[in-house]
PDB file of C-alpha atoms in Angstrom:
ATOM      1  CA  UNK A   1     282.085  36.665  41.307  1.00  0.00           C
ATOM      2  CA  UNK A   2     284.349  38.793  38.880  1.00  0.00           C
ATOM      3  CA  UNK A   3     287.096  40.421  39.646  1.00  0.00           C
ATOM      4  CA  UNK A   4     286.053  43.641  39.760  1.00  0.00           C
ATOM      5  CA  UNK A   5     282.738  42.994  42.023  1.00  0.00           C
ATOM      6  CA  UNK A   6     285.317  41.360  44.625  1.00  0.00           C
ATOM      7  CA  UNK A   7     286.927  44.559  44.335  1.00  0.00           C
ATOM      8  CA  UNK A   8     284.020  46.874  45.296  1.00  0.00           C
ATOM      9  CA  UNK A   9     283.190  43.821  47.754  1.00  0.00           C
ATOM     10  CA  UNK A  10     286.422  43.909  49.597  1.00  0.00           C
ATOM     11  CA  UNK A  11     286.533  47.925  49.581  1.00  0.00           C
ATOM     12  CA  UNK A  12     283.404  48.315  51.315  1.00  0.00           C
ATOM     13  CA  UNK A  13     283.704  46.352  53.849  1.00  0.00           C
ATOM     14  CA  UNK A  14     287.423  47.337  54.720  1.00  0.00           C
ATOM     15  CA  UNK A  15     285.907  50.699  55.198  1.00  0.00           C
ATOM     16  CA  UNK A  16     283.197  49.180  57.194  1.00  0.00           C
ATOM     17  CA  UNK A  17     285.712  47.580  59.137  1.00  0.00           C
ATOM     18  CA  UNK A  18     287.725  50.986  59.669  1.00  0.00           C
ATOM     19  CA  UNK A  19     284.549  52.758  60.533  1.00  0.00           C
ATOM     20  CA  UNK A  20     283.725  49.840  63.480  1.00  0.00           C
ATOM     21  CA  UNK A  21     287.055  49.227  64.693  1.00  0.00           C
ATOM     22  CA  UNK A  22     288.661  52.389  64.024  1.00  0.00           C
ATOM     23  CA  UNK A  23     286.200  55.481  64.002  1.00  0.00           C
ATOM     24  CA  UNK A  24     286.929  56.215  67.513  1.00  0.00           C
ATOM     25  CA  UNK A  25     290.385  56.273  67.141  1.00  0.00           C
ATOM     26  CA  UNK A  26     290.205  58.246  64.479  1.00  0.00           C
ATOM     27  CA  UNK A  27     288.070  60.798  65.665  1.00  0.00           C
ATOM     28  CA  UNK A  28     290.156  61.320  68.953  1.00  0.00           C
ATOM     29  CA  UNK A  29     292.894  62.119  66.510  1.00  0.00           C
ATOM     30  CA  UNK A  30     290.651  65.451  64.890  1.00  0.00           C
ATOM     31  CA  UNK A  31     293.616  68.460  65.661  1.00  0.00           C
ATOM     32  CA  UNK A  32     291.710  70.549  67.766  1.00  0.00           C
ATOM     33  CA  UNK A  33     294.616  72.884  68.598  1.00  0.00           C
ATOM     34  CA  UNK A  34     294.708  76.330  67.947  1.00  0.00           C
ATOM     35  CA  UNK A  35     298.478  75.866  66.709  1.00  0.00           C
ATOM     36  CA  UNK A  36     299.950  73.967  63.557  1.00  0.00           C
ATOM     37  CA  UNK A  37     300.707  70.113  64.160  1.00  0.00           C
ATOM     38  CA  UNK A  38     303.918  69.274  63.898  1.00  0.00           C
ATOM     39  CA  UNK A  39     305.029  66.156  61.872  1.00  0.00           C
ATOM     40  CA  UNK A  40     308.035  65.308  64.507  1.00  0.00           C
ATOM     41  CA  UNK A  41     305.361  64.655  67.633  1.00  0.00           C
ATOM     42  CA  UNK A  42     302.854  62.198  68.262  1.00  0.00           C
ATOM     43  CA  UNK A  43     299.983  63.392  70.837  1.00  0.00           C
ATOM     44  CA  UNK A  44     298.048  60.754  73.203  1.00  0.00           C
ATOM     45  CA  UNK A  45     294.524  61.902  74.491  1.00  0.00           C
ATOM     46  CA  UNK A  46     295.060  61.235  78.847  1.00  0.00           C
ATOM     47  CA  UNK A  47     293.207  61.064  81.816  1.00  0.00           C
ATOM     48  CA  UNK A  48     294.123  61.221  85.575  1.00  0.00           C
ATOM     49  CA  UNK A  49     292.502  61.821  88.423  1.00  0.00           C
ATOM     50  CA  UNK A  50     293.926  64.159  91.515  1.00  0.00           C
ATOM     51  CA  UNK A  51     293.459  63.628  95.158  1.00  0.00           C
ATOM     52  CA  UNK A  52     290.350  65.995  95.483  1.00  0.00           C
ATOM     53  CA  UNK A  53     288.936  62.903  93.032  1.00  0.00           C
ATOM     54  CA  UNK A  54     288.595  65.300  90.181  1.00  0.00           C
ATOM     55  CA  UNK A  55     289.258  63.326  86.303  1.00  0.00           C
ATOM     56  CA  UNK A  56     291.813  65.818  84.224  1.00  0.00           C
ATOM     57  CA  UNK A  57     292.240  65.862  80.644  1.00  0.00           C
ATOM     58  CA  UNK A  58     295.407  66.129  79.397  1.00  0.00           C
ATOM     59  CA  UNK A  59     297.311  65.954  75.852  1.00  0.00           C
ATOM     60  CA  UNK A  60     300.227  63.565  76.231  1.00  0.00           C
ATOM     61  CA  UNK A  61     302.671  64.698  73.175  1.00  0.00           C
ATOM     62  CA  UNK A  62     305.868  62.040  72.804  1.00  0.00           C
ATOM     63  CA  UNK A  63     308.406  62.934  70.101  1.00  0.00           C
ATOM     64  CA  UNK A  64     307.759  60.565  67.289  1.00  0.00           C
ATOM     65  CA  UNK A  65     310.692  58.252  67.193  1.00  0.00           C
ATOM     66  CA  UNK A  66     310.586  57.393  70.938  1.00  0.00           C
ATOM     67  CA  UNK A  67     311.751  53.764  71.988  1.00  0.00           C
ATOM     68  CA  UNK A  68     309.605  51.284  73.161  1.00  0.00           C
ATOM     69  CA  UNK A  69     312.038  51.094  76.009  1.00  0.00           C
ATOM     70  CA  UNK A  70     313.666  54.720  75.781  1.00  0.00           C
ATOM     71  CA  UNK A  71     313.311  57.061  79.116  1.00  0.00           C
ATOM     72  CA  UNK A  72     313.238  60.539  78.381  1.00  0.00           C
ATOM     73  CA  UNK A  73     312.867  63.176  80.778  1.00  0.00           C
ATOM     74  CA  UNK A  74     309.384  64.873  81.158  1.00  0.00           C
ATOM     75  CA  UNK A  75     307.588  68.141  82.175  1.00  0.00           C
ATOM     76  CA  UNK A  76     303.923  68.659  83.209  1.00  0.00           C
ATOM     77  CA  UNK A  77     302.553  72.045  81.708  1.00  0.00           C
ATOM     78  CA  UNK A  78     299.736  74.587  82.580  1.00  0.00           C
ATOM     79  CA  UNK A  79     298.222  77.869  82.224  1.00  0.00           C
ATOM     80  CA  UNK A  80     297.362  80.597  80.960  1.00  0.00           C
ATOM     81  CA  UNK A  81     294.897  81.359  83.682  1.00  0.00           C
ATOM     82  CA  UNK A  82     291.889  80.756  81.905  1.00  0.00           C
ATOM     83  CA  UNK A  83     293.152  78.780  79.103  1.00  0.00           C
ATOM     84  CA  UNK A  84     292.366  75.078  77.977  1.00  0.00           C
ATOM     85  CA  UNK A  85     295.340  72.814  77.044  1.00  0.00           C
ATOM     86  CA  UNK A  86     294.540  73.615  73.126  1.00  0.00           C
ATOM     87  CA  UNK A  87     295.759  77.201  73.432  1.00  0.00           C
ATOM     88  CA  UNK A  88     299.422  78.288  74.797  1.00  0.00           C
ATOM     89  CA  UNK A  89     300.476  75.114  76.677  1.00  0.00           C
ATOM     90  CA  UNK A  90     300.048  72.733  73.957  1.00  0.00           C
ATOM     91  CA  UNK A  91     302.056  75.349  71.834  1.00  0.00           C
ATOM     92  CA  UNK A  92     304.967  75.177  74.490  1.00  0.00           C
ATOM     93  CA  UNK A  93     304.258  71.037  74.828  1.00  0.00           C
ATOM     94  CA  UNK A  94     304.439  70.625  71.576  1.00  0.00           C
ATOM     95  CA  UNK A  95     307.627  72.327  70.973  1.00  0.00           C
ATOM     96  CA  UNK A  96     309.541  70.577  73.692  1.00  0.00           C
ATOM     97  CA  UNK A  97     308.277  67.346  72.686  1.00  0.00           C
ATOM     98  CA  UNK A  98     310.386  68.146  69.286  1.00  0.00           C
ATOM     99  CA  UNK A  99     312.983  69.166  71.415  1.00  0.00           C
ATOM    100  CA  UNK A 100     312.893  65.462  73.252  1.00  0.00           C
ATOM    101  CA  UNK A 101     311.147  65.581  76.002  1.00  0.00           C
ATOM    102  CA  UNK A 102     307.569  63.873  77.005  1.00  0.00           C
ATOM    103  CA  UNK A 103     305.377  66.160  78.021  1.00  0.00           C
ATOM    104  CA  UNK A 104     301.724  66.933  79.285  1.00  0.00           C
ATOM    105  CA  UNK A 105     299.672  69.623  79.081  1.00  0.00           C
ATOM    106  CA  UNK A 106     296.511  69.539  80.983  1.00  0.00           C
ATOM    107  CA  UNK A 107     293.108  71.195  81.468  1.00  0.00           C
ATOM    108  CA  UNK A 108     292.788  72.402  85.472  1.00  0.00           C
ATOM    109  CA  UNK A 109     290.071  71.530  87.738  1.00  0.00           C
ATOM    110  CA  UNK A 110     286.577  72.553  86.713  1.00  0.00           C
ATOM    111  CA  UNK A 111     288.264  73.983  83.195  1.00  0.00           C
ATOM    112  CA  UNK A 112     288.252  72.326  79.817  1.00  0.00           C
ATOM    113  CA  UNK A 113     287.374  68.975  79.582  1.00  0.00           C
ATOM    114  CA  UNK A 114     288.174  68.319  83.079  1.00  0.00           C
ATOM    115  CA  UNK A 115     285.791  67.286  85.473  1.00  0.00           C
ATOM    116  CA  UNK A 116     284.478  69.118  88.763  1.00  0.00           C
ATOM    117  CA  UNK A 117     281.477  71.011  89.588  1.00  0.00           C
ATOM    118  CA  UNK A 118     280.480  73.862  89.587  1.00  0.00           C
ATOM    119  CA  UNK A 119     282.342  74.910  85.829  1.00  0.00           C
ATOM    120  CA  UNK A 120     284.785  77.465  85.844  1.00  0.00           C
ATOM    121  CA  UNK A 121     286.103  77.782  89.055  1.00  0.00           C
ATOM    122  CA  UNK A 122     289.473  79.720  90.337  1.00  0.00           C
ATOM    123  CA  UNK A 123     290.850  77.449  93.197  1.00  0.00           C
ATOM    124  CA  UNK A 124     294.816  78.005  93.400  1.00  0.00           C
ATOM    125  CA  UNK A 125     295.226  75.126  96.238  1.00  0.00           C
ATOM    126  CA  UNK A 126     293.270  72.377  94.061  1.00  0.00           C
ATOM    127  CA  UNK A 127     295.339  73.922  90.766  1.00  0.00           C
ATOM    128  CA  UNK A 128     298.540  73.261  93.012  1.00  0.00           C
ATOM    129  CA  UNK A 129     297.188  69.647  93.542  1.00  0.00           C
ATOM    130  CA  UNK A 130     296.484  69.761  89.421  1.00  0.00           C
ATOM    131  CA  UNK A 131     300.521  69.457  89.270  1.00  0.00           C
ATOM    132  CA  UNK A 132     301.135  67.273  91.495  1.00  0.00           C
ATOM    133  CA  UNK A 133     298.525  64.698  89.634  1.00  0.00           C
ATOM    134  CA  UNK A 134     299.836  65.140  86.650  1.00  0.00           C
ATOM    135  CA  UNK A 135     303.708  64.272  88.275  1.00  0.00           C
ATOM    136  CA  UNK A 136     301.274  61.201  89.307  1.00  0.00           C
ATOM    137  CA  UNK A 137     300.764  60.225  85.781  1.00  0.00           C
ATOM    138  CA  UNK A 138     304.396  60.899  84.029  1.00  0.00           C
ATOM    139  CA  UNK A 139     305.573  58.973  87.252  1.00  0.00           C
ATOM    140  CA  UNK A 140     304.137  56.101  85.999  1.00  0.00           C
ATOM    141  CA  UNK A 141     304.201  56.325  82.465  1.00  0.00           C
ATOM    142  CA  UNK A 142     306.317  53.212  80.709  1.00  0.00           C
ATOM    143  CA  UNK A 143     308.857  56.067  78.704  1.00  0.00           C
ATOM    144  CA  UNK A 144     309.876  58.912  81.470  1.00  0.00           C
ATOM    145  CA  UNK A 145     312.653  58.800  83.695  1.00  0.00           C
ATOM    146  CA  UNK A 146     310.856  59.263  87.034  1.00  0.00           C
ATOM    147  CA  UNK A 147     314.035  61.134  88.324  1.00  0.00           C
ATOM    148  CA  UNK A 148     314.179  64.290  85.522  1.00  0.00           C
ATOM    149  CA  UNK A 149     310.595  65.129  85.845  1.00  0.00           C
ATOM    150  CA  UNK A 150     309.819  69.276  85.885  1.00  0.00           C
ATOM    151  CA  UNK A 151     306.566  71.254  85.467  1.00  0.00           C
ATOM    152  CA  UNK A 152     306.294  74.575  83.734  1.00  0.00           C
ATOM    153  CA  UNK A 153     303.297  77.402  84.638  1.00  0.00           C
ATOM    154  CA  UNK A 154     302.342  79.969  82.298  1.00  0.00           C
ATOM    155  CA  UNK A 155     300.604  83.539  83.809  1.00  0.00           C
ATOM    156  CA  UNK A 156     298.677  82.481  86.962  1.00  0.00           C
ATOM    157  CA  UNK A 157     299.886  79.135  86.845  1.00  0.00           C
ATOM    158  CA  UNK A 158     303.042  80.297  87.382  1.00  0.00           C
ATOM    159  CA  UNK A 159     302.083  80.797  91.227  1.00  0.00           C
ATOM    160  CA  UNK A 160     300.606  77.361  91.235  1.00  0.00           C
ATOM    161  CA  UNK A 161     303.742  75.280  89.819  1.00  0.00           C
ATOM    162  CA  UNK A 162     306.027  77.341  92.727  1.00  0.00           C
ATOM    163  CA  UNK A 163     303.822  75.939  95.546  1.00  0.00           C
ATOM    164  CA  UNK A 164     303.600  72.343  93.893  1.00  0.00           C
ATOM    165  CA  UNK A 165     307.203  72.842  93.512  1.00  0.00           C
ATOM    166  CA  UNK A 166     308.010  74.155  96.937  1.00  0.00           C
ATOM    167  CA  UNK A 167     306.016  70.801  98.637  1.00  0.00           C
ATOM    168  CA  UNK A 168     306.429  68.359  95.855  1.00  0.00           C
ATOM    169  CA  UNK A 169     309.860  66.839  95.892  1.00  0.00           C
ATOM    170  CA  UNK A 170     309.598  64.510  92.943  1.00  0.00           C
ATOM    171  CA  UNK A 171     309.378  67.906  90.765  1.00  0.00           C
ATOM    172  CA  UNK A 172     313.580  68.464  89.970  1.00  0.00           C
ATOM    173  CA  UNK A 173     313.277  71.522  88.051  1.00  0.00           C
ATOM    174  CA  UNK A 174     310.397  74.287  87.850  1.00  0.00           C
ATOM    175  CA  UNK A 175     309.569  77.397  85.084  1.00  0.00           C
ATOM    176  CA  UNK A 176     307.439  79.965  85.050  1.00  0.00           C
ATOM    177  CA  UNK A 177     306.600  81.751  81.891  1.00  0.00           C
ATOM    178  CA  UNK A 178     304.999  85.538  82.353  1.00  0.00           C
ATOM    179  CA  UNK A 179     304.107  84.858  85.643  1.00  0.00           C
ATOM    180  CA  UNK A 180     302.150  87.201  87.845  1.00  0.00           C
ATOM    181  CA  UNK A 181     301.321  87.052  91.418  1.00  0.00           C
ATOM    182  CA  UNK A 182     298.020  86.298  91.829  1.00  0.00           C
ATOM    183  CA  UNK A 183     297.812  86.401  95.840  1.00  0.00           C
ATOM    184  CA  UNK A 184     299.069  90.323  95.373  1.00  0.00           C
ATOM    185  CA  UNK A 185     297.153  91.098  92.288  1.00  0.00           C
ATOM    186  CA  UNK A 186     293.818  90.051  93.664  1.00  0.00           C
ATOM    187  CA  UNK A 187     294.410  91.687  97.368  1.00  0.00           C
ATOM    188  CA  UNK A 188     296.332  94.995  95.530  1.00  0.00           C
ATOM    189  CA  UNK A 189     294.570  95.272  92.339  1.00  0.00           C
ATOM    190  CA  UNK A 190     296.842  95.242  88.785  1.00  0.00           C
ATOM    191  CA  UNK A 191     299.907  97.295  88.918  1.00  0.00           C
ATOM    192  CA  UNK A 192     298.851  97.988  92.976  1.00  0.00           C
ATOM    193  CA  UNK A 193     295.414  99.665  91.860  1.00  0.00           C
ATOM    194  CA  UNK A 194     293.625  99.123  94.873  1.00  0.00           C
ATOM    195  CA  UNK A 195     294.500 100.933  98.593  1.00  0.00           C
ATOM    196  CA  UNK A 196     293.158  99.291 101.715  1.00  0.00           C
ATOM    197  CA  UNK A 197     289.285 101.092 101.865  1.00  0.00           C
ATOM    198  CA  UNK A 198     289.125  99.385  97.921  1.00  0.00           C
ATOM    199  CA  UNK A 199     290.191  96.161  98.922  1.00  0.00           C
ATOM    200  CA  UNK A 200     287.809  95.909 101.702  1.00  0.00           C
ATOM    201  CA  UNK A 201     284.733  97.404  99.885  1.00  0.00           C
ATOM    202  CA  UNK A 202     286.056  94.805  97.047  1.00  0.00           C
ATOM    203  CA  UNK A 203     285.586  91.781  99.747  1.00  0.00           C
ATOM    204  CA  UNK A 204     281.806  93.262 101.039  1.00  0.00           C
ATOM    205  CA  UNK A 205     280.876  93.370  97.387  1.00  0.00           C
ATOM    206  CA  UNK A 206     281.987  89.816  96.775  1.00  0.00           C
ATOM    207  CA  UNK A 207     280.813  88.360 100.461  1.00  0.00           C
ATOM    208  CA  UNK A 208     277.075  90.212  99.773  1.00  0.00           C
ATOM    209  CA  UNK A 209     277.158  88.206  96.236  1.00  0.00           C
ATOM    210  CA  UNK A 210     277.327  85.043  97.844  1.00  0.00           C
ATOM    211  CA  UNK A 211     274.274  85.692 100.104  1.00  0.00           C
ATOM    212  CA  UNK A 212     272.022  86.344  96.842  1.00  0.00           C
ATOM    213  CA  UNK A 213     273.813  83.469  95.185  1.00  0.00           C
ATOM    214  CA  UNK A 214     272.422  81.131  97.476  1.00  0.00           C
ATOM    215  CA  UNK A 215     269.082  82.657  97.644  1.00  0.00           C
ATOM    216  CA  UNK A 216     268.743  82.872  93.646  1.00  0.00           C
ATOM    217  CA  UNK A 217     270.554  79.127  93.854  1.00  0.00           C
ATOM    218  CA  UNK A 218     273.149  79.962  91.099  1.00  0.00           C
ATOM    219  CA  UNK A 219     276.409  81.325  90.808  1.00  0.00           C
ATOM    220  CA  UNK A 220     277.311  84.854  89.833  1.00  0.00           C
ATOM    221  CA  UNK A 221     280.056  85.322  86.874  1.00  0.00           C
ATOM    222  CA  UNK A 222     283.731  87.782  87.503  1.00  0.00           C
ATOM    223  CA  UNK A 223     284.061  90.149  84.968  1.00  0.00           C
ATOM    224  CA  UNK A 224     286.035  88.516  81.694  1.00  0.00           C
ATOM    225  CA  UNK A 225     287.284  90.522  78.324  1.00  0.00           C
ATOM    226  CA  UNK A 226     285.254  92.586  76.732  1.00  0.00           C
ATOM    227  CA  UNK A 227     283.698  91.290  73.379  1.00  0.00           C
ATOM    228  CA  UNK A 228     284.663  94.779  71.862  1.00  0.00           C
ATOM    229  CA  UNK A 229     288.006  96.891  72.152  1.00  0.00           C
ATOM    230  CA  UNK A 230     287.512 100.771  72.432  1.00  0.00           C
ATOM    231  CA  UNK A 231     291.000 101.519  71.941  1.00  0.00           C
ATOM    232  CA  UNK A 232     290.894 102.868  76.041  1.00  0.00           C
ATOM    233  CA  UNK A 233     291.920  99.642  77.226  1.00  0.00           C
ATOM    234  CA  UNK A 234     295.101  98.978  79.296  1.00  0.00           C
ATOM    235  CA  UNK A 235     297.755  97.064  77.050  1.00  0.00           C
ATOM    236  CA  UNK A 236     297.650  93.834  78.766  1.00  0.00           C
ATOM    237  CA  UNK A 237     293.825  93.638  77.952  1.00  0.00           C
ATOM    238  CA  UNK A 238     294.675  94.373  74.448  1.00  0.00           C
ATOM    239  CA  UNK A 239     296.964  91.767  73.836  1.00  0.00           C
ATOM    240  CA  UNK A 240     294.615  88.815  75.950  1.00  0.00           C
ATOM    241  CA  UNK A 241     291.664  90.358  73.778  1.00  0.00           C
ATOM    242  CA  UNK A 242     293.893  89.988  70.286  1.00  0.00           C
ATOM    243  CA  UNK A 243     295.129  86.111  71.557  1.00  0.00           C
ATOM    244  CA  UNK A 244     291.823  85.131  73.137  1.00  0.00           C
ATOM    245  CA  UNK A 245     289.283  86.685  70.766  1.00  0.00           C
ATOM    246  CA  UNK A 246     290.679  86.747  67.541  1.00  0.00           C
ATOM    247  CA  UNK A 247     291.164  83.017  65.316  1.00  0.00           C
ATOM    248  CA  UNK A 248     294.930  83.432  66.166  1.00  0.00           C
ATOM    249  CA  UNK A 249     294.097  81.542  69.712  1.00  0.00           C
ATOM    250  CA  UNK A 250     290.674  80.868  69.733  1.00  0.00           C
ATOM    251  CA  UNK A 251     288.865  77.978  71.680  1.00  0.00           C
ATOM    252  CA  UNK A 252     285.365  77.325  72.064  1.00  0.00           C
ATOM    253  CA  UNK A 253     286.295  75.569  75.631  1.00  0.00           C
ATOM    254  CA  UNK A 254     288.361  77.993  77.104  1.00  0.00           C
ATOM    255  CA  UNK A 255     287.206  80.460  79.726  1.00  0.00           C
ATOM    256  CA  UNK A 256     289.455  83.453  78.239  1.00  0.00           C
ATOM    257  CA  UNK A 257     287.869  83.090  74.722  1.00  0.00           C
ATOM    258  CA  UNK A 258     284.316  82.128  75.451  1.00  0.00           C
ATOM    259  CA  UNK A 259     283.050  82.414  79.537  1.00  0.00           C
ATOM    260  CA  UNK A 260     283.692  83.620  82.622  1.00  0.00           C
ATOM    261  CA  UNK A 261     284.922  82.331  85.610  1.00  0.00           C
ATOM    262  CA  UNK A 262     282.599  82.389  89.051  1.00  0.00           C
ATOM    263  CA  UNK A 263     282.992  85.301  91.094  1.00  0.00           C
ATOM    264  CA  UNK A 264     284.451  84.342  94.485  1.00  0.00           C
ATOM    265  CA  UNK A 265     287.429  84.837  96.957  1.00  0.00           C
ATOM    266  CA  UNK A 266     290.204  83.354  96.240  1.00  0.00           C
TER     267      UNK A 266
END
């Protein structure tokens, strides 16, 4: 055999070899963010479960010259309401991962590529739980210091970190980022919309839905942004539409972007 046929020899089958051994590796390792990667982070593809049994998928991200040994403090990050873990929270994981923390951003219950049945469901006492498992998982990963662990919400998930915060006492620090109220805004309407006569004509509309949902054996869709702006819009919808619907934020898996979630009570 000459030396250049030994050549092509060896080539192919290294890339064989990368292709057997390696091509799942490599493919979990496609960016599928809607932000720039950042060459100071490393990011780790995770899985927990939480005590409703539900699997969530979360994006680990460790700053890139971590210790075998080092402990680091951590903080467990959701939201927006709506959102996957590509979108806003990896952008805020990301960035305190460069800033030397571990943290993990996660997909809620029934969002994302977490598990749980029926898809897209709003369920702020199993989205509480969602913190806590994830406190689960950075309690009992090799690299965090179990003692400085914190969770951040973003929007509606604000709510949710409070009341894991409030019961959770592993959880030393807590942030919200733009958080609204979610209990007030869905009894009161946005910006206190709704009187008393609304509200209840609200709750007959959504209780009568569930009767012909289980006659028709499927589940009605809420209302999500509009696929068009006509310029009448209130501002917040404006700036979810020009995030959510526009290549600046972007997901194919995210409820905000591309779905709806079910219409129920919350």
């Amino acid at each position: 055999m000459t030396h250049t046929t030994f050549t092509q020899t060896f080539t192919r089958i290294f890339i064989m070899l990368i292709f057997f051994l390696g091509g799942g590796a490599m493919a979990q390792e496609k960016w599928d963010k809607v932000f720039a990667k950042s060459n100071e982070v490393k990011v780790q593809k995770v899985k927990f479960t939480n005590r409703y049994g539900i699997t969530l998928a979360g994006d680990l991200y460790l700053p890139k010259n971590l210790g075998k040994t080092q402990k680091l403090p951590a903080i467990a990050i959701s939201g927006p309401f709506g959102a996957v873990k590509e979108q806003a929270s990896g952008f805020y994981a990301q960035t305190l991962a460069q800033k030397g923390f571990i943290t993990l951003t996660f997909d809620a219950s029934y969002t994302g590529e977490s598990g749980g049945n029926p898809r897209n469901v709003a369920s702020p006492d199993i989205n509480t739980e969602d913190f806590s498992a994830a406190v689960d998982f950075l309690s009992n990963f090799t690299n965090v210091d179990s003692n400085k662990i914190g969770i951040l919400g973003i929007c509606g998930f604000g709510g949710f970190a409070l009341n894991a915060a409030a019961m959770d006492t592993r959880i030393k620090a807590v942030v919200t980022s733009t958080m609204y109220d979610m209990s007030r805004v869905n009894a009161n309407g946005y910006n206190d919309s709704m009187d008393a006569k609304a509200r209840y004509k609200l709750k007959e509309s959504l209780n009568n839905q569930r009767t012909k949902d289980f006659k028709n054996g499927t589940f009605a869709k809420a209302d999500g942004l509009p696929q068009k702006l006509t310029g009448d819009e209130p501002q917040f919808i404006k700036d979810y539409f020009h995030y959510y619907k526009t290549p600046r934020g972007f997901h194919s898996r995210s409820i905000n972007s591309n779905a709806h979630f079910l219409s129920k009570l919350y």
